[in-house]
Structure formats: C-alpha cells, structure tokens
mmCIF file of C-alpha atoms in Angstrom:
data_model
loop_
_atom_site.group_PDB
_atom_site.id
_atom_site.type_symbol
_atom_site.label_atom_id
_atom_site.label_comp_id
_atom_site.label_asym_id
_atom_site.label_seq_id
_atom_site.Cartn_x
_atom_site.Cartn_y
_atom_site.Cartn_z
ATOM 1 C CA MET A 21 33.337 31.445 60.924
ATOM 2 C CA ASP A 22 35.218 32.787 64.146
ATOM 3 C CA GLU A 23 32.282 34.876 65.026
ATOM 4 C CA ALA A 24 29.934 31.978 64.910
ATOM 5 C CA VAL A 25 32.282 29.877 67.144
ATOM 6 C CA ALA A 26 32.633 32.688 69.564
ATOM 7 C CA THR A 27 28.732 33.064 69.700
ATOM 8 C CA ALA A 28 28.180 29.372 70.303
ATOM 9 C CA VAL A 29 30.693 29.509 73.051
ATOM 10 C CA ALA A 30 29.084 32.553 74.589
ATOM 11 C CA ARG A 31 25.761 30.915 74.551
ATOM 12 C CA THR A 32 27.090 27.802 76.109
ATOM 13 C CA ARG A 33 28.720 29.901 78.924
ATOM 14 C CA THR A 34 25.455 31.844 79.510
ATOM 15 C CA ARG A 35 23.130 28.936 79.509
ATOM 16 C CA ARG A 36 20.692 28.917 82.275
ATOM 17 C CA ARG A 37 21.989 27.084 85.353
ATOM 18 C CA PHE A 38 19.872 24.160 86.509
ATOM 19 C CA GLU A 39 18.591 24.925 90.036
ATOM 20 C CA PRO A 40 18.837 21.548 92.026
ATOM 21 C CA PHE A 41 15.931 22.701 94.266
ATOM 22 C CA HIS A 42 12.598 24.276 93.801
ATOM 23 C CA ARG A 43 9.827 24.985 96.354
ATOM 24 C CA ALA A 44 7.405 22.931 94.117
ATOM 25 C CA ASP A 45 9.538 19.851 93.994
ATOM 26 C CA ARG A 46 8.122 18.210 96.951
ATOM 27 C CA ASN A 47 4.620 18.548 95.695
ATOM 28 C CA PHE A 48 5.594 17.325 92.123
ATOM 29 C CA TYR A 49 7.112 14.139 93.540
ATOM 30 C CA LEU A 50 4.233 13.532 95.725
ATOM 31 C CA VAL A 51 1.818 13.716 92.589
ATOM 32 C CA PHE A 52 4.149 11.449 90.693
ATOM 33 C CA LEU A 53 4.028 8.879 93.478
ATOM 34 C CA LEU A 54 0.270 8.974 93.565
ATOM 35 C CA ALA A 55 0.262 8.527 89.684
ATOM 36 C CA CYS A 56 2.354 5.574 90.289
ATOM 37 C CA TRP A 57 0.036 3.936 92.820
ATOM 38 C CA LEU A 58 -2.830 4.612 90.647
ATOM 39 C CA GLY A 59 -1.443 2.802 87.661
ATOM 40 C CA VAL A 60 -0.273 -0.278 89.831
ATOM 41 C CA ILE A 61 -3.539 -0.585 91.585
ATOM 42 C CA MET A 62 -5.574 -0.232 88.327
ATOM 43 C CA GLY A 63 -3.155 -2.382 86.420
ATOM 44 C CA PHE A 64 -2.308 -5.132 88.745
ATOM 45 C CA LEU A 65 -5.492 -5.266 91.073
ATOM 46 C CA PRO A 66 -7.692 -7.518 88.735
ATOM 47 C CA ALA A 67 -4.816 -10.030 88.250
ATOM 48 C CA VAL A 68 -4.210 -10.162 92.157
ATOM 49 C CA THR A 69 -7.790 -10.492 93.060
ATOM 50 C CA GLY A 70 -8.318 -13.161 90.322
ATOM 51 C CA ARG A 71 -5.288 -15.144 91.564
ATOM 52 C CA LEU A 72 -6.499 -14.837 95.264
ATOM 53 C CA ALA A 73 -9.815 -16.150 94.058
ATOM 54 C CA GLY A 74 -8.337 -19.041 92.377
ATOM 55 C CA HIS A 75 -8.896 -17.967 88.770
ATOM 56 C CA ALA A 76 -5.180 -17.630 87.856
ATOM 57 C CA PRO A 77 -3.989 -19.885 84.912
ATOM 58 C CA TYR A 78 -1.147 -21.397 87.108
ATOM 59 C CA PRO A 79 -0.207 -21.270 90.722
ATOM 60 C CA ALA A 80 2.227 -18.563 91.445
ATOM 61 C CA PRO A 81 5.848 -20.021 91.437
ATOM 62 C CA PRO A 82 8.349 -18.756 94.119
ATOM 63 C CA ILE A 83 10.001 -16.515 91.748
ATOM 64 C CA LEU A 84 6.769 -14.809 90.860
ATOM 65 C CA GLN A 85 6.076 -14.299 94.519
ATOM 66 C CA VAL A 86 9.457 -12.776 94.957
ATOM 67 C CA HIS A 87 8.862 -10.450 92.194
ATOM 68 C CA ALA A 88 5.565 -9.211 93.440
ATOM 69 C CA LEU A 89 7.000 -8.704 96.969
ATOM 70 C CA ALA A 90 10.013 -6.834 95.497
ATOM 71 C CA PHE A 91 7.823 -4.647 93.209
ATOM 72 C CA SER A 92 5.483 -3.676 96.081
ATOM 73 C CA ALA A 93 8.571 -3.115 98.422
ATOM 74 C CA TRP A 94 10.092 -0.711 95.690
ATOM 75 C CA LEU A 95 6.879 1.458 95.628
ATOM 76 C CA LEU A 96 6.491 1.290 99.418
ATOM 77 C CA LEU A 97 10.005 2.368 99.847
ATOM 78 C CA LEU A 98 9.674 5.120 97.355
ATOM 79 C CA THR A 99 6.622 6.359 99.382
ATOM 80 C CA ILE A 100 8.518 6.296 102.685
ATOM 81 C CA GLN A 101 11.540 8.122 100.956
ATOM 82 C CA ILE A 102 9.442 10.966 99.323
ATOM 83 C CA GLY A 103 7.644 11.146 102.880
ATOM 84 C CA LEU A 104 11.037 11.553 104.718
ATOM 85 C CA VAL A 105 12.188 14.250 102.288
ATOM 86 C CA ARG A 106 8.936 16.096 102.842
ATOM 87 C CA ILE A 107 9.531 16.097 106.588
ATOM 88 C CA ARG A 108 13.345 16.903 106.043
ATOM 89 C CA LYS A 109 14.578 13.535 107.582
ATOM 90 C CA VAL A 110 17.349 13.558 105.095
ATOM 91 C CA ALA A 111 19.656 11.355 107.260
ATOM 92 C CA LEU A 112 16.787 8.618 107.589
ATOM 93 C CA HIS A 113 16.206 9.064 103.975
ATOM 94 C CA MET A 114 19.782 8.064 103.206
ATOM 95 C CA THR A 115 19.654 5.198 105.533
ATOM 96 C CA PHE A 116 16.503 3.712 104.040
ATOM 97 C CA GLY A 117 18.309 4.108 100.582
ATOM 98 C CA ALA A 118 20.326 0.961 101.344
ATOM 99 C CA PHE A 119 17.256 -1.041 101.072
ATOM 100 C CA GLY A 120 16.611 0.188 97.617
ATOM 101 C CA ILE A 121 20.117 -0.676 96.644
ATOM 102 C CA ALA A 122 19.386 -4.233 97.715
ATOM 103 C CA LEU A 123 16.144 -4.448 95.884
ATOM 104 C CA ILE A 124 17.633 -3.492 92.438
ATOM 105 C CA PRO A 125 19.083 -6.908 91.660
ATOM 106 C CA VAL A 126 16.180 -8.797 93.252
ATOM 107 C CA MET A 127 13.783 -7.010 91.034
ATOM 108 C CA ALA A 128 15.892 -7.591 87.878
ATOM 109 C CA VAL A 129 16.316 -11.283 88.473
ATOM 110 C CA SER A 130 12.842 -11.951 89.853
ATOM 111 C CA GLY A 131 11.248 -9.857 87.085
ATOM 112 C CA PHE A 132 13.162 -11.790 84.229
ATOM 113 C CA GLY A 133 12.643 -15.144 85.993
ATOM 114 C CA SER A 134 8.903 -14.518 86.332
ATOM 115 C CA GLU A 135 8.438 -13.833 82.595
ATOM 116 C CA VAL A 136 10.608 -16.810 81.677
ATOM 117 C CA PHE A 137 8.214 -19.091 83.680
ATOM 118 C CA SER A 138 5.108 -17.301 82.265
ATOM 119 C CA GLN A 139 6.388 -17.944 78.634
ATOM 120 C CA GLN A 140 7.180 -21.535 79.374
ATOM 121 C CA PHE A 141 3.768 -22.076 80.688
ATOM 122 C CA HIS A 142 2.120 -20.471 77.661
ATOM 123 C CA PHE A 143 4.360 -21.948 75.098
ATOM 124 C CA ASP A 144 2.084 -24.896 74.436
ATOM 125 C CA ARG A 145 -1.148 -23.036 75.482
ATOM 126 C CA PRO A 146 -2.892 -19.976 74.114
ATOM 127 C CA PRO A 147 -1.964 -17.250 74.053
ATOM 128 C CA ASN A 148 1.536 -18.136 72.833
ATOM 129 C CA ASN A 149 3.050 -14.834 72.255
ATOM 130 C CA LEU A 150 6.846 -15.056 72.118
ATOM 131 C CA GLY A 151 7.149 -11.846 70.791
ATOM 132 C CA PHE A 152 5.938 -10.220 73.838
ATOM 133 C CA PHE A 153 8.981 -11.493 75.766
ATOM 134 C CA ILE A 154 10.935 -8.466 74.381
ATOM 135 C CA LEU A 155 8.857 -6.096 76.501
ATOM 136 C CA PRO A 156 9.743 -7.492 80.129
ATOM 137 C CA ILE A 157 13.441 -7.601 78.775
ATOM 138 C CA PHE A 158 13.071 -3.867 78.133
ATOM 139 C CA TYR A 159 11.457 -3.206 81.476
ATOM 140 C CA VAL A 160 14.215 -5.255 83.293
ATOM 141 C CA VAL A 161 17.247 -3.739 81.376
ATOM 142 C CA ALA A 162 15.939 -0.161 81.404
ATOM 143 C CA PHE A 163 15.047 -0.184 85.153
ATOM 144 C CA THR A 164 18.336 -1.858 86.285
ATOM 145 C CA ILE A 165 20.388 0.778 84.396
ATOM 146 C CA LEU A 166 18.511 3.771 85.427
ATOM 147 C CA ALA A 167 18.341 2.594 89.059
ATOM 148 C CA THR A 168 21.967 1.479 89.243
ATOM 149 C CA LEU A 169 22.820 5.033 87.888
ATOM 150 C CA ALA A 170 20.589 6.514 90.488
ATOM 151 C CA VAL A 171 22.727 4.758 93.237
ATOM 152 C CA LEU A 172 25.995 6.059 91.573
ATOM 153 C CA ALA A 173 24.553 9.559 91.551
ATOM 154 C CA ARG A 174 23.130 9.663 95.087
ATOM 155 C CA LYS A 175 25.578 12.465 96.103
ATOM 156 C CA ASN A 176 23.924 14.668 93.390
ATOM 157 C CA SER A 177 20.447 14.933 94.720
ATOM 158 C CA SER A 178 18.868 16.548 91.525
ATOM 159 C CA ALA A 179 20.334 13.811 89.306
ATOM 160 C CA HIS A 180 19.698 10.942 91.821
ATOM 161 C CA LYS A 181 15.851 11.717 92.297
ATOM 162 C CA ARG A 182 15.377 12.211 88.520
ATOM 163 C CA LEU A 183 17.103 8.799 87.763
ATOM 164 C CA ILE A 184 14.788 7.178 90.527
ATOM 165 C CA LEU A 185 11.847 8.753 88.817
ATOM 166 C CA LEU A 186 12.738 7.392 85.415
ATOM 167 C CA ALA A 187 13.487 3.984 86.688
ATOM 168 C CA THR A 188 10.138 3.890 88.419
ATOM 169 C CA THR A 189 8.315 5.309 85.517
ATOM 170 C CA VAL A 190 9.700 2.506 83.360
ATOM 171 C CA ILE A 191 8.239 -0.283 85.499
ATOM 172 C CA VAL A 192 5.201 1.495 86.400
ATOM 173 C CA GLY A 193 4.496 1.856 82.677
ATOM 174 C CA ALA A 194 3.961 -1.970 82.636
ATOM 175 C CA ALA A 195 1.045 -1.460 85.087
ATOM 176 C CA TYR A 196 -0.489 1.256 82.984
ATOM 177 C CA ALA A 197 -0.140 -0.991 79.812
ATOM 178 C CA ARG A 198 -2.239 -3.646 81.618
ATOM 179 C CA TRP A 199 -4.792 -0.877 82.400
ATOM 180 C CA TRP A 200 -4.933 0.901 79.132
ATOM 181 C CA GLY A 201 -3.318 -1.482 76.749
ATOM 182 C CA GLU A 202 -6.290 -3.434 75.417
ATOM 183 C CA GLY A 203 -8.518 -0.380 74.817
ATOM 184 C CA LEU A 204 -5.672 1.550 73.188
ATOM 185 C CA ALA A 205 -4.873 -1.599 70.984
ATOM 186 C CA ARG A 206 -8.385 -1.701 69.862
ATOM 187 C CA THR A 207 -8.173 1.880 68.682
ATOM 188 C CA PHE A 208 -4.665 2.144 67.361
ATOM 189 C CA GLY A 209 -3.904 -1.398 66.559
ATOM 190 C CA ASP A 210 -0.853 -3.558 67.391
ATOM 191 C CA GLY A 211 1.516 -2.471 64.419
ATOM 192 C CA TYR A 212 4.725 -0.660 65.017
ATOM 193 C CA ALA A 213 3.121 2.637 65.876
ATOM 194 C CA GLY A 214 0.119 1.266 67.625
ATOM 195 C CA MET A 215 2.269 -0.933 69.831
ATOM 196 C CA LEU A 216 4.311 2.107 70.956
ATOM 197 C CA ILE A 217 1.004 3.722 72.045
ATOM 198 C CA ASN A 218 -0.652 0.766 73.699
ATOM 199 C CA THR A 219 2.409 -0.379 75.411
ATOM 200 C CA TYR A 220 4.188 3.005 76.412
ATOM 201 C CA ALA A 221 1.472 5.425 76.860
ATOM 202 C CA GLY A 222 1.610 5.422 80.662
ATOM 203 C CA THR A 223 5.332 5.637 80.616
ATOM 204 C CA ASN A 224 5.502 8.431 78.112
ATOM 205 C CA LEU A 225 2.853 10.619 79.756
ATOM 206 C CA LEU A 226 4.959 10.360 83.041
ATOM 207 C CA LEU A 227 7.989 11.314 81.031
ATOM 208 C CA LEU A 228 6.128 14.261 79.522
ATOM 209 C CA ALA A 229 4.897 15.425 82.901
ATOM 210 C CA ALA A 230 8.616 15.195 84.359
ATOM 211 C CA ILE A 231 9.981 17.155 81.328
ATOM 212 C CA ALA A 232 7.095 19.865 81.420
ATOM 213 C CA TYR A 233 7.789 20.419 85.175
ATOM 214 C CA ASP A 234 11.498 21.097 84.705
ATOM 215 C CA LEU A 235 10.856 23.441 81.856
ATOM 216 C CA VAL A 236 8.148 25.169 83.918
ATOM 217 C CA THR A 237 10.216 25.454 87.087
ATOM 218 C CA ARG A 238 13.859 25.745 85.722
ATOM 219 C CA ARG A 239 13.251 26.908 81.996
ATOM 220 C CA ARG A 240 15.417 24.032 81.100
ATOM 221 C CA LEU A 241 15.884 20.347 81.256
ATOM 222 C CA HIS A 242 17.984 18.391 83.728
ATOM 223 C CA PRO A 243 21.014 16.901 81.978
ATOM 224 C CA VAL A 244 19.506 13.523 83.174
ATOM 225 C CA PHE A 245 16.612 14.092 81.150
ATOM 226 C CA GLU A 246 18.431 15.364 78.050
ATOM 227 C CA ILE A 247 20.303 12.036 77.823
ATOM 228 C CA ALA A 248 18.128 9.494 79.360
ATOM 229 C CA VAL A 249 14.677 10.386 78.002
ATOM 230 C CA PRO A 250 15.776 10.131 74.336
ATOM 231 C CA CYS A 251 17.565 6.879 75.110
ATOM 232 C CA ILE A 252 14.304 5.539 76.684
ATOM 233 C CA LEU A 253 12.256 6.452 73.590
ATOM 234 C CA ILE A 254 14.926 5.131 71.123
ATOM 235 C CA ALA A 255 14.915 1.834 73.108
ATOM 236 C CA GLU A 256 10.954 1.710 72.875
ATOM 237 C CA VAL A 257 11.175 2.016 69.163
ATOM 238 C CA ILE A 258 13.750 -0.770 69.044
ATOM 239 C CA THR A 259 11.649 -2.751 71.237
ATOM 240 C CA SER A 260 8.630 -2.405 68.905
ATOM 241 C CA ILE A 261 10.790 -3.381 65.850
ATOM 242 C CA ILE A 262 11.960 -6.474 67.575
ATOM 243 C CA TYR A 263 8.469 -7.312 68.804
ATOM 244 C CA HIS A 264 7.255 -7.499 65.270
ATOM 245 C CA SER A 265 10.398 -9.134 63.765
ATOM 246 C CA PRO A 266 9.797 -12.695 62.668
ATOM 247 C CA GLN A 267 13.465 -13.501 63.632
ATOM 248 C CA TRP A 268 12.736 -12.805 67.361
ATOM 249 C CA PRO A 269 10.385 -15.673 68.449
ATOM 250 C CA PRO A 270 13.047 -18.348 67.684
ATOM 251 C CA ILE A 271 15.600 -16.320 69.832
ATOM 252 C CA ALA A 272 12.987 -15.833 72.582
ATOM 253 C CA GLN A 273 12.272 -19.679 72.510
ATOM 254 C CA MET A 274 15.955 -20.331 72.869
ATOM 255 C CA ILE A 275 16.233 -18.004 75.797
ATOM 256 C CA ILE A 276 13.267 -19.587 77.810
ATOM 257 C CA GLY A 277 14.674 -23.109 77.105
ATOM 258 C CA ARG A 278 11.901 -24.620 74.830
#
C-alpha cells in the first residue's frame, strides 16, 4: 500500500511540465481564427442576406441588432488580438483586451434577449419550438463563464488564451449548427444522440483540434482543458436531456413571458 502511494506521488511529481509557449502556437491560433470565420460566414450569411433582402420573418429589433454587432465585434477583436500577438505588440494587445471585457456582458444580455424575442414571435406561429430555447441559454451561460474566467486568468497567458478559445468555440458552434445542422439531423435524427451531433459537431471538432494540438506539442493537456472540456461535454448532454424533456417547454414559456 505504501509503495503504491509512493509510486503515485512520484508520478505526480515527475509529470511533464506544461510549456506555456510553443513556436507553433501563433499558427495554430491563426488556423483556429480562420475556422471561426468560416463557420460564421457559412452559418449566418444566408440569414443576413435574406434579412437585407427583406425576407426575414420579422424586422430586427434593437436587441438583435446589438447582439449581431457585439458578436461581430468579438470576432473582429479576436482577429486583431491574434494579429497583435503575431507581430509581438503585447502591450497593445493588453490595451485592446479592455474592449473584450466590455463586450462580455453585452453579448450575454443581447444574446439572451434576442432569443426571448424570437421565441415570443414564434410562439403563435410555426415553428413553435420552445424546446430549442435551452440551446441559446447554454451558449450564453457557457460563453459568459469561460470568457469571465479568461479575464480573471489574463496574467496567465497559456490559461487565458485557452479560455478565450473555449468561449469562442462555444458561440461559433452555433454558427456551425446553422451550417451543418439540418443535414446532420437528416442523417442522425434529432433524438438524444442525434441532437448532440447536429447541434455540437462544430464545437466538438474545434475542441478536438485544440486537445490534439496540446497533446502533439506538449505531450499533455493544459489544466484548463482538463477541467473545462469535460464540463462543456457534460453540459451538452444535460442540454440534450432538457431539450427532449416534456417538462421543459412550460418552463421556457414562463421564462419568455407567454
């Protein structure tokens, strides 16, 4: 027994140290950024062009306009921040970070408010899908928690940038779901497992890429990934359960005030 404990302690002490920097980091985060923009363009461009052409089901309320601007600003800021790190303008990168801090509550409130408006509009019209309301709640809560933790960890660069990656991955996953969702639903259905695939395929592929990158470059995961990724996956499963629960729509109806 004592030998087993001693062995476990020795293994803990000799665990490979996580190197905060790697020469490939700058290129990995650039590829990640391009993947984010690809998902957003392919997922939201049809809706945006349709709205501009006057084919939207309802005029965009102010809360939706704020959300669209805030979401775009987040991705634009991420682009600037990654660019500043690439050209080693760290001081300017930290200055611009203040805009990101201000965007977090704006994105959270406007994201939730936009979906409440959408659910209210569709309540008496097809498609009435109150079960769907749990998905934007997941996106808002997960993004807000991860982005806030990123702010708190900004003095730890390796943790900070991975938390930003995770927060962005969650919301970009919604864009990929718009792009791939219908096709995946036709293939895998919309049951418990099918919903996890057609809703979270984009998110989970980005998570898998981030995990694989750490394993290849560091031979271990960053502690942020060790804790946060399982939490995200568990939250996805819980979201699927709530989505399919007959008890959820009455609760959602109460939340939207109908």
